[in-house]
Amino acid sequence: MPLLKQYPDIEVEFSVDYGFTDIAAERFDAGVRVGNRVDKDMVAVPIAPALRMAVAASPDYLAGKSVPRKPEDLTAHRCVNLRLPTHGGLYAWDFEKGKKQVSVRVQGQTVFNNTFLMLRAALDGMGFAYVPFDIMEQHIQERRLVPVLQDWWPTFPGYHLYYANRRHLSPALALVIEALRYRAPPPRRA
């Protein structure tokens, strides 16, 4: 992070989990989460582009199996599940095509609380994984994973940094916010 090299007095502590952390109670200045929904006393600043979810499995897993044509077809397959502490149960896979939205509860042998471990399980032939496209894109390009249902992949608001809506931010936090703020690239000209 260039900001830390430029400002050696700024100290940053990272704590990574998939739960919703009460940043005030935990004494953090800011947090990061997918989406821009925060409590009314918080401010959310985008720090990444929109997040597109994707579904894929390894060629080994798919050998001799039918390829899903609609989201509900995934219920006939092994899938790598996600358990989030804030959801209690297993995360349902959301899909959208045009104005149609579908939520599918899938089954499988493995459950993780981390998308990178889910991706690894899919690469190891444990079934379909539903993870952000950007972390599986290279594996798809290199044919280690086979994408399915691309016309159903949903897009969600990307990662946002959130912090308490205070009148006076510390100068260090203001610098971190500006360094991380996502700025969409200008549209390409034809």
Coordinates of C-alpha atoms in Angstrom, one line a residue:
M1 CA 0.0 0.0 0.0
P2 CA 1.8 3.2 -1.2
L3 CA 0.0 5.2 1.5
L4 CA 1.8 3.4 4.3
K5 CA 5.2 4.1 2.6
Q6 CA 4.3 7.7 2.2
Y7 CA 3.1 8.1 5.8
P8 CA 5.2 5.8 8.1
D9 CA 3.4 7.0 11.2
I10 CA 0.1 5.5 10.1
E11 CA -0.5 2.0 11.5
V12 CA -3.1 -0.4 10.1
E13 CA -4.4 -3.5 11.7
F14 CA -6.3 -6.1 9.6
S15 CA -8.8 -8.6 11.1
V16 CA -10.4 -10.9 8.5
D17 CA -13.6 -12.8 9.1
Y18 CA -17.0 -13.2 7.4
G19 CA -19.1 -11.9 10.3
F20 CA -20.6 -8.5 10.7
T21 CA -18.3 -6.8 13.1
D22 CA -19.4 -4.0 15.3
I23 CA -16.5 -1.8 14.6
A24 CA -17.3 0.6 17.4
A25 CA -17.5 -2.1 20.0
E26 CA -14.3 -3.8 18.7
R27 CA -12.6 -0.4 18.6
F28 CA -11.9 -0.4 14.9
D29 CA -11.9 2.8 12.9
A30 CA -13.4 1.2 9.8
G31 CA -14.5 -2.1 8.3
V32 CA -14.9 -3.6 4.9
R33 CA -18.0 -5.6 3.6
V34 CA -19.7 -6.5 0.4
G35 CA -22.4 -4.0 -0.5
N36 CA -23.2 -0.5 0.7
R37 CA -25.9 -1.3 3.3
V38 CA -24.8 0.0 6.6
D39 CA -26.5 1.3 9.8
K40 CA -27.8 4.9 9.6
D41 CA -24.9 6.2 11.7
M42 CA -22.3 4.8 9.3
V43 CA -20.9 5.9 6.0
A44 CA -20.0 3.4 3.2
V45 CA -17.4 4.2 0.5
P46 CA -16.9 2.0 -2.5
I47 CA -13.3 0.5 -2.6
A48 CA -13.9 -2.0 -5.5
P49 CA -16.0 -2.4 -8.6
A50 CA -19.3 -4.4 -8.6
L51 CA -18.9 -8.1 -7.7
R52 CA -20.0 -10.7 -10.2
M53 CA -20.7 -14.2 -8.8
A54 CA -19.8 -17.3 -10.9
V55 CA -20.4 -21.0 -10.8
A56 CA -17.9 -23.6 -12.0
A57 CA -16.6 -27.1 -11.4
S58 CA -13.6 -29.0 -12.5
P59 CA -13.5 -31.1 -15.7
D60 CA -12.9 -34.2 -13.5
Y61 CA -16.1 -33.5 -11.5
L62 CA -18.1 -33.0 -14.7
A63 CA -16.9 -36.1 -16.4
G64 CA -20.0 -38.2 -17.3
K65 CA -22.4 -35.8 -15.6
S66 CA -25.1 -33.6 -17.1
V67 CA -24.3 -29.9 -17.3
P68 CA -26.8 -27.6 -15.4
R69 CA -28.9 -25.6 -17.8
K70 CA -30.9 -23.7 -15.1
P71 CA -30.0 -22.9 -11.5
E72 CA -32.4 -25.5 -10.0
D73 CA -30.4 -28.2 -11.9
L74 CA -27.6 -27.6 -9.3
T75 CA -29.7 -29.5 -6.7
A76 CA -28.8 -32.8 -8.6
H77 CA -25.1 -32.1 -8.2
R78 CA -22.5 -31.9 -5.4
C79 CA -21.8 -28.3 -4.5
V80 CA -19.3 -26.6 -2.2
N81 CA -21.3 -24.7 0.4
L82 CA -20.6 -21.5 2.3
R83 CA -21.6 -20.9 6.0
L84 CA -21.6 -17.3 7.1
P85 CA -21.8 -16.5 10.8
T86 CA -24.4 -13.9 10.1
H87 CA -26.7 -16.3 8.2
G88 CA -26.7 -19.2 10.6
G89 CA -27.4 -21.8 8.0
L90 CA -25.8 -22.4 4.7
Y91 CA -25.8 -19.6 2.2
A92 CA -28.3 -19.9 -0.6
W93 CA -27.0 -19.3 -4.1
D94 CA -28.7 -16.3 -5.7
F95 CA -29.1 -16.1 -9.5
E96 CA -30.7 -13.5 -11.8
K97 CA -31.6 -13.4 -15.5
G98 CA -33.3 -10.3 -16.7
K99 CA -35.9 -9.6 -14.1
K100 CA -36.1 -13.2 -12.9
Q101 CA -34.4 -14.0 -9.6
V102 CA -33.9 -17.4 -8.2
S103 CA -32.4 -18.6 -4.9
V104 CA -31.2 -22.2 -4.8
R105 CA -30.2 -24.2 -1.7
V106 CA -27.5 -26.7 -2.8
Q107 CA -26.0 -29.8 -1.1
G108 CA -22.5 -31.3 -1.0
Q109 CA -19.9 -32.9 1.1
T110 CA -18.0 -29.8 2.0
V111 CA -18.9 -26.5 3.8
F112 CA -16.4 -23.7 4.2
N113 CA -16.5 -20.1 5.6
N114 CA -14.0 -18.9 3.1
T115 CA -14.4 -18.4 -0.7
F116 CA -10.7 -19.3 -1.5
L117 CA -11.2 -22.7 0.3
M118 CA -14.4 -23.2 -1.7
L119 CA -12.5 -22.5 -4.9
R120 CA -9.8 -25.0 -3.9
A121 CA -12.4 -27.6 -3.3
A122 CA -13.9 -27.1 -6.7
L123 CA -10.5 -27.3 -8.3
D124 CA -10.0 -30.6 -6.4
G125 CA -13.2 -32.1 -7.9
M126 CA -15.6 -31.7 -4.9
G127 CA -18.4 -30.1 -7.0
F128 CA -19.6 -26.8 -8.1
A129 CA -18.4 -23.6 -6.3
Y130 CA -20.3 -20.3 -6.3
V131 CA -17.6 -17.6 -5.7
P132 CA -16.7 -14.2 -7.2
F133 CA -15.7 -14.4 -10.8
D134 CA -12.5 -12.5 -10.3
I135 CA -11.0 -15.2 -8.1
M136 CA -11.9 -18.0 -10.5
E137 CA -11.4 -16.3 -13.8
Q138 CA -7.8 -17.5 -14.3
H139 CA -8.8 -21.1 -13.6
I140 CA -11.5 -20.9 -16.2
Q141 CA -9.1 -19.4 -18.8
E142 CA -6.6 -22.2 -18.0
R143 CA -9.5 -24.8 -18.3
R144 CA -9.0 -26.0 -14.7
L145 CA -12.6 -25.0 -14.1
V146 CA -15.7 -25.2 -16.4
P147 CA -18.2 -22.3 -16.0
V148 CA -21.9 -23.0 -16.1
L149 CA -25.0 -20.8 -16.1
Q150 CA -23.2 -17.7 -17.2
D151 CA -26.4 -16.0 -18.2
W152 CA -27.6 -16.4 -14.6
W153 CA -24.6 -15.0 -12.8
P154 CA -25.7 -12.1 -10.5
T155 CA -23.8 -8.9 -9.8
F156 CA -23.7 -7.4 -6.4
P157 CA -22.4 -4.0 -5.1
G158 CA -18.6 -4.5 -4.5
Y159 CA -16.6 -4.1 -1.4
H160 CA -17.2 -1.0 0.6
L161 CA -15.2 0.5 3.5
Y162 CA -17.6 1.7 6.3
Y163 CA -17.0 3.9 9.2
A164 CA -18.9 5.9 11.9
N165 CA -20.4 9.1 10.6
R166 CA -18.5 11.5 12.8
R167 CA -18.0 15.2 12.2
H168 CA -14.2 14.9 12.6
L169 CA -12.4 12.0 11.1
S170 CA -8.8 11.5 12.2
P171 CA -6.4 12.7 9.5
A172 CA -5.0 9.1 9.2
L173 CA -8.4 7.6 8.6
A174 CA -9.3 10.3 6.0
L175 CA -6.0 9.5 4.1
V176 CA -6.8 5.7 4.2
I177 CA -10.4 6.3 2.9
E178 CA -9.1 8.4 0.0
A179 CA -6.3 5.9 -0.8
L180 CA -8.8 3.0 -0.9
R181 CA -11.8 4.8 -2.6
Y182 CA -12.8 3.1 -5.8
R183 CA -12.9 5.3 -8.9
A184 CA -14.5 3.7 -11.9
P185 CA -12.3 3.9 -15.0
P186 CA -13.5 6.4 -17.6
P187 CA -15.7 4.8 -20.3
R188 CA -13.7 3.7 -23.4
R189 CA -14.2 5.6 -26.5
A190 CA -15.1 3.7 -29.7

